[in-house]
Short mmCIF file of C-alpha atoms in Angstrom, two decimals:
data_model
loop_
_atom_site.label_atom_id
_atom_site.label_comp_id
_atom_site.label_asym_id
_atom_site.label_seq_id
_atom_site.Cartn_x
_atom_site.Cartn_y
_atom_site.Cartn_z
CA MET A 82 37.78 -6.95 -7.96
CA LYS A 83 35.53 -8.19 -5.06
CA LEU A 84 33.54 -11.66 -4.81
CA ILE A 85 29.79 -11.21 -4.33
CA LEU A 86 30.27 -13.04 -0.94
CA GLU A 87 32.67 -10.33 0.27
CA ILE A 88 30.36 -7.73 -0.93
CA VAL A 89 27.30 -9.22 0.69
CA SER A 90 29.02 -9.48 4.07
CA SER A 91 30.65 -5.94 3.86
CA GLY A 92 27.15 -4.17 2.54
CA THR A 93 25.32 -5.81 5.52
CA ALA A 94 27.73 -4.47 8.10
CA TYR A 95 27.48 -1.13 6.22
CA LEU A 96 23.27 -1.26 6.64
CA GLU A 97 23.41 -2.68 10.55
CA LYS A 98 25.73 0.18 11.51
CA ARG A 99 22.78 2.36 10.26
CA LYS A 100 20.06 0.60 12.11
CA ILE A 101 18.25 -1.27 8.87
CA GLU A 102 16.15 -3.73 9.75
CA GLU A 103 16.82 -7.13 7.49
CA ALA A 104 19.97 -5.62 6.56
CA ARG A 105 21.40 -8.62 4.83
CA LEU A 106 17.96 -9.22 2.99
CA ASN A 107 18.05 -5.57 1.73
CA MET A 108 22.05 -6.05 0.92
CA GLU A 109 20.69 -8.74 -1.35
CA HIS A 110 18.08 -7.64 -2.93
CA LEU A 111 20.23 -3.97 -4.11
CA LEU A 112 23.02 -6.52 -5.06
CA ALA A 113 20.21 -8.61 -6.98
CA HIS A 114 19.16 -5.40 -8.58
CA VAL A 115 22.71 -4.00 -9.95
CA LEU A 116 23.50 -7.50 -11.19
CA GLY A 117 20.14 -7.83 -13.18
CA CYS A 118 19.42 -11.18 -11.50
CA ARG A 119 17.57 -12.82 -8.78
CA ARG A 120 18.44 -12.54 -5.18
CA LEU A 121 18.66 -16.16 -4.97
CA ASP A 122 20.82 -16.37 -7.79
CA LEU A 123 23.19 -14.90 -5.75
CA TYR A 124 24.13 -18.24 -3.70
CA LEU A 125 25.03 -19.92 -6.94
CA ARG A 126 27.41 -17.30 -7.78
CA PHE A 127 29.26 -15.97 -4.32
CA GLY A 128 32.50 -16.89 -6.13
CA GLU A 129 32.07 -14.59 -8.95
CA SER A 130 33.36 -11.11 -9.07
CA VAL A 131 31.67 -7.97 -9.41
CA PRO A 132 33.18 -5.11 -12.11
CA GLU A 133 33.91 -1.59 -10.77
CA PRO A 134 31.06 -0.07 -12.61
CA GLU A 135 28.29 -2.45 -11.10
CA LEU A 136 30.21 -1.56 -7.60
CA VAL A 137 29.73 1.94 -8.18
CA LYS A 138 25.97 1.77 -8.86
CA LEU A 139 25.44 -0.48 -5.82
CA ARG A 140 27.68 2.07 -3.53
CA GLU A 141 25.20 4.84 -4.29
CA LEU A 142 22.27 2.56 -3.79
CA LEU A 143 23.68 1.22 0.01
CA LYS A 144 24.67 4.88 0.69
CA ARG A 145 20.64 5.69 -0.31
CA ARG A 146 19.24 2.96 1.54
CA GLY A 147 21.59 3.39 4.83
CA GLU A 148 20.24 7.60 4.76
CA GLY A 149 16.42 5.82 5.19
CA GLU A 150 15.59 5.66 1.50
CA PRO A 151 12.83 2.85 1.26
CA LEU A 152 14.17 -0.44 -0.71
CA GLN A 153 11.25 -0.61 -2.77
CA HIS A 154 11.90 3.17 -3.72
CA LEU A 155 15.70 2.17 -4.79
CA LEU A 156 14.38 -0.95 -6.78
CA GLY A 157 11.52 0.89 -8.50
CA SER A 158 8.80 -2.07 -7.66
CA VAL A 159 7.57 -4.19 -5.06
CA GLU A 160 5.72 -7.43 -5.12
CA PHE A 161 2.33 -7.37 -3.71
CA CYS A 162 -0.72 -9.94 -3.83
CA GLY A 163 1.37 -11.67 -6.55
CA HIS A 164 1.55 -8.49 -8.78
CA GLU A 165 4.65 -6.27 -9.45
CA PHE A 166 3.55 -2.42 -8.65
CA VAL A 167 5.99 0.24 -9.42
CA SER A 168 6.81 2.11 -6.22
CA ASP A 169 8.03 5.69 -5.41
CA HIS A 170 7.55 8.72 -3.72
CA ARG A 171 4.25 9.41 -5.03
CA ALA A 172 2.45 6.85 -2.72
CA LEU A 173 2.86 4.68 0.41
CA VAL A 174 4.93 1.64 -0.14
CA PRO A 175 2.68 -1.20 -0.46
CA ARG A 176 3.27 -3.34 2.67
CA PRO A 177 2.57 -7.15 3.56
CA GLU A 178 0.35 -6.49 6.59
CA THR A 179 -2.24 -4.86 3.82
CA GLU A 180 -1.96 -8.08 1.54
CA THR A 181 -3.75 -9.70 4.43
CA LEU A 182 -6.48 -6.95 3.93
CA VAL A 183 -6.72 -7.64 0.38
CA GLU A 184 -7.01 -11.94 1.21
CA MET A 185 -9.85 -11.12 3.95
CA VAL A 186 -11.57 -9.02 1.84
CA GLN A 187 -11.98 -11.56 -1.08
CA LYS A 188 -12.85 -14.02 1.62
CA LYS A 189 -15.60 -12.05 3.54
CA PHE A 190 -17.59 -11.08 0.59
CA GLY A 191 -17.38 -14.12 -1.00
CA THR A 192 -18.41 -13.78 -4.94
CA ALA A 193 -17.59 -11.03 -7.15
CA PRO A 194 -19.60 -7.98 -6.52
CA ALA A 195 -20.86 -5.41 -8.92
CA ARG A 196 -18.92 -2.53 -8.00
CA VAL A 197 -15.99 -2.00 -5.61
CA LEU A 198 -14.05 1.33 -4.16
CA ASP A 199 -10.87 1.52 -3.44
CA MET A 200 -10.70 5.03 -1.03
CA ALA A 201 -7.11 6.70 -0.74
CA THR A 202 -5.79 4.21 -3.34
CA GLY A 203 -2.45 5.42 -3.13
CA SER A 204 -0.23 2.91 -5.51
CA GLY A 205 -3.48 1.14 -6.69
CA CYS A 206 -2.12 -2.00 -4.81
CA ILE A 207 -5.46 -2.83 -3.12
CA GLY A 208 -8.21 -1.88 -6.09
CA ILE A 209 -5.70 -3.24 -8.52
CA SER A 210 -5.35 -6.43 -6.84
CA LEU A 211 -9.15 -6.86 -6.18
CA ALA A 212 -9.65 -6.17 -9.80
CA LYS A 213 -7.36 -8.73 -10.94
CA GLU A 214 -9.37 -11.59 -8.95
CA TRP A 215 -12.60 -9.93 -9.67
CA PRO A 216 -12.30 -8.84 -13.29
CA LEU A 217 -16.05 -8.58 -14.00
CA SER A 218 -16.75 -6.41 -11.07
CA GLU A 219 -16.41 -2.61 -11.75
CA VAL A 220 -13.62 -1.33 -9.81
CA VAL A 221 -13.18 2.83 -8.89
CA LEU A 222 -10.02 4.01 -7.27
CA ALA A 223 -10.50 7.41 -5.50
CA ASP A 224 -7.44 9.22 -4.41
CA ILE A 225 -7.17 13.22 -3.28
CA SER A 226 -3.37 13.46 -4.85
CA GLU A 227 -3.18 13.45 -8.15
CA ASP A 228 0.21 12.12 -8.08
CA ALA A 229 -0.91 9.23 -6.57
CA LEU A 230 -3.29 8.62 -9.53
CA ASP A 231 -0.60 8.96 -11.70
CA LEU A 232 1.28 5.97 -10.10
CA ALA A 233 -1.94 3.99 -9.47
CA ARG A 234 -2.83 4.62 -13.49
CA LEU A 235 0.93 3.47 -14.36
CA ASN A 236 0.54 0.19 -12.21
CA ALA A 237 -3.37 -0.56 -13.88
CA SER A 238 -2.00 -0.23 -17.46
CA ARG A 239 1.47 -1.87 -16.49
CA LEU A 240 -1.05 -4.82 -14.99
CA SER A 241 -3.85 -4.63 -17.63
CA ALA A 242 -6.29 -4.16 -14.90
CA ASN A 243 -9.96 -3.00 -15.84
CA VAL A 244 -10.49 0.13 -13.20
CA LYS A 245 -11.44 3.79 -13.54
CA LEU A 246 -9.83 6.31 -11.67
CA LEU A 247 -11.17 9.45 -10.05
CA ARG A 248 -9.52 12.16 -8.13
CA SER A 249 -11.80 13.08 -4.93
CA ASP A 250 -11.37 14.10 -1.43
CA LEU A 251 -12.97 11.28 -0.02
CA PHE A 252 -16.33 10.96 -0.99
CA GLU A 253 -16.82 14.53 -2.67
CA LYS A 254 -17.16 13.39 -6.16
CA ILE A 255 -18.18 9.60 -5.82
CA THR A 256 -21.31 8.97 -7.06
CA GLY A 257 -23.58 5.68 -6.93
CA SER A 258 -23.40 3.02 -4.31
CA PHE A 259 -20.86 -0.04 -4.11
CA ASP A 260 -20.94 -3.78 -2.60
CA VAL A 261 -17.50 -3.20 -1.36
CA ILE A 262 -15.65 -0.12 -0.22
CA VAL A 263 -11.73 -0.53 0.96
CA ALA A 264 -9.29 2.01 2.42
CA ASN A 265 -6.10 2.13 3.80
CA LEU A 266 -6.25 5.92 5.16
CA PRO A 267 -4.05 8.34 7.02
CA TYR A 268 -4.29 7.21 10.68
CA ILE A 269 -1.20 8.54 12.18
CA PRO A 270 -1.44 11.18 15.01
CA SER A 271 0.29 14.56 13.80
CA ALA A 272 2.25 14.66 16.87
CA GLU A 273 3.63 11.20 15.87
CA ILE A 274 5.19 12.09 12.41
CA PRO A 275 8.06 13.82 13.60
CA THR A 276 8.80 10.66 15.36
CA LEU A 277 8.81 8.24 12.49
CA SER A 278 11.53 6.48 11.10
CA ALA A 279 13.49 8.01 8.36
CA GLU A 280 12.26 5.42 5.64
CA VAL A 281 8.23 6.29 6.69
CA LYS A 282 9.18 9.60 6.32
CA ARG A 283 9.72 9.12 2.76
CA ASP A 284 6.10 8.54 2.42
CA PRO A 285 4.00 11.51 1.36
CA ILE A 286 2.60 13.36 4.78
CA LEU A 287 -0.72 13.40 2.88
CA ALA A 288 -0.72 9.79 3.22
CA LEU A 289 0.16 9.24 6.59
CA ASP A 290 -1.28 12.25 8.87
CA GLY A 291 -4.60 11.49 10.01
CA GLY A 292 -5.03 14.61 12.34
CA PRO A 293 -4.71 15.11 16.37
CA ASP A 294 -6.24 11.71 17.32
CA GLY A 295 -4.97 10.03 14.02
CA LEU A 296 -8.83 9.37 13.18
CA ARG A 297 -10.00 12.87 11.77
CA ILE A 298 -10.26 11.07 8.23
CA VAL A 299 -11.09 7.91 9.10
CA GLU A 300 -14.45 9.41 11.16
CA ARG A 301 -15.03 11.20 8.03
CA PHE A 302 -14.92 8.34 5.91
CA LEU A 303 -17.23 6.45 8.01
CA LYS A 304 -19.92 9.03 8.31
CA ASP A 305 -19.43 9.54 4.71
CA ALA A 306 -19.37 5.82 3.47
CA LEU A 307 -23.00 4.69 4.48
CA PRO A 308 -24.85 6.54 1.73
CA HIS A 309 -22.79 5.03 -0.73
CA LEU A 310 -22.89 1.42 0.50
CA ASN A 311 -26.00 -1.11 -0.84
CA THR A 312 -27.77 -2.84 1.65
CA GLY A 313 -25.42 -5.49 3.09
CA GLY A 314 -22.49 -3.97 1.66
CA LEU A 315 -18.76 -4.26 3.26
CA ILE A 316 -16.65 -1.72 4.47
CA ALA A 317 -12.64 -2.73 4.92
CA LEU A 318 -10.30 -0.42 6.92
CA GLU A 319 -6.88 -0.64 7.53
CA VAL A 320 -5.94 1.27 10.92
CA GLY A 321 -3.06 1.63 13.72
CA HIS A 322 -1.93 -0.67 15.96
CA ASP A 323 -4.12 0.67 18.75
CA GLN A 324 -7.23 1.98 16.81
CA GLY A 325 -9.28 -1.37 15.79
CA ALA A 326 -11.46 -1.42 18.52
CA PRO A 327 -12.48 2.14 18.81
CA VAL A 328 -13.07 2.59 15.21
CA ALA A 329 -15.16 -0.92 15.29
CA ALA A 330 -17.15 0.80 18.14
CA ARG A 331 -17.28 3.91 16.38
CA CYS A 332 -18.80 2.35 13.28
CA THR A 333 -21.51 0.36 15.44
CA GLU A 334 -22.41 3.80 17.00
CA LEU A 335 -22.85 5.24 13.58
CA GLY A 336 -25.21 2.62 12.41
CA TYR A 337 -23.43 -0.24 10.85
CA LEU A 338 -24.05 -4.19 11.37
CA HIS A 339 -21.50 -6.74 12.84
CA ALA A 340 -18.74 -4.29 13.14
CA SER A 341 -15.52 -6.39 14.21
CA THR A 342 -11.76 -6.37 14.12
CA ALA A 343 -9.23 -9.01 12.66
CA ALA A 344 -5.53 -9.12 13.14
CA ASP A 345 -2.66 -9.12 11.06
CA LEU A 346 0.27 -11.88 10.64
CA ALA A 347 1.79 -10.26 13.73
CA GLY A 348 -1.44 -10.52 15.61
CA ILE A 349 -2.30 -6.86 15.68
CA HIS A 350 -5.84 -5.86 15.39
CA ARG A 351 -5.32 -3.34 12.40
CA PHE A 352 -7.92 -4.34 10.11
CA VAL A 353 -11.85 -3.34 10.89
CA PHE A 354 -15.13 -4.67 9.27
CA ALA A 355 -18.62 -3.35 9.07
CA VAL A 356 -21.78 -4.16 7.26
CA ALA A 357 -23.97 -1.56 5.99
CA PRO A 358 -27.58 -1.65 7.23
CA GLU A 359 -30.43 -0.91 4.66
CA ARG A 360 -29.12 1.96 2.54
CA VAL A 361 -29.93 5.51 2.10
CA VAL A 362 -30.99 5.68 -1.70
CA VAL A 363 -28.68 8.07 -3.60
CA GLN A 364 -28.96 8.95 -7.43
CA GLU A 365 -27.03 6.40 -9.08
CA THR A 366 -24.78 7.73 -11.76
CA GLU A 367 -21.87 6.29 -13.18
CA ALA A 368 -18.54 7.05 -12.23
CA VAL A 369 -16.43 9.51 -14.15
CA ASP A 370 -13.83 7.57 -16.23
CA VAL A 371 -10.61 9.87 -15.92
CA THR A 372 -7.98 7.49 -17.46
CA GLU A 373 -7.86 9.04 -20.56
#
């Protein structure tokens, strides 16, 4: 039987050869997962040996990680905004930069809004996190993918989040108006999809492909969101690394007010915010609740 320290070292070298970023961190997460302990606990157990049955499990996970399967899929969950979300092939892996978007939305809007829409919700990480922060708000999670909605429904149930879920192609089945609409839409140009890393390619193509220029779905969203925003309502978007400025400019062209961009922790202006002008009235009807 091998010692934990030896296993961490050899596993890290294996992942490094396969160009896996943060190889040691990945290795520690996988080993802690197999041993059923916290990653930091490994440092107190470096001198312990690992039984062969656990090594067999670890080798299989290492092989899959080396082939590009996301760490979050192998672990089965990911922490996002202080909550643990189930993560698998049904939706984008929740990423740290999106946590920054959620935090900015909370700060920009201030007091709890009456109605919130998380468009293209995927795993539900954005909308559910906002629902936990604003428990008195009505939060609607919408997505075109039934698989993604199933995952969001699971996460909402696990986290006891008060949300409503709706299958909709953007605003096709959305009714009423909102104070906040947040979206992390597909924004990768179609031609770039084949060049993505093996890990990103494990995400659903539906959640990645933004059309020829990457902004086909974003353009539809910007146009269709306006009638569903209350006066002064906020839209918040996450877009590609070079799309912030053009998307903000397009917001202004369409009549949004105070369009601006904001940077993530790496200094990339991937977030776009804008405020709705006096709204065009649409019929108010209660959002369909399909959580049953």
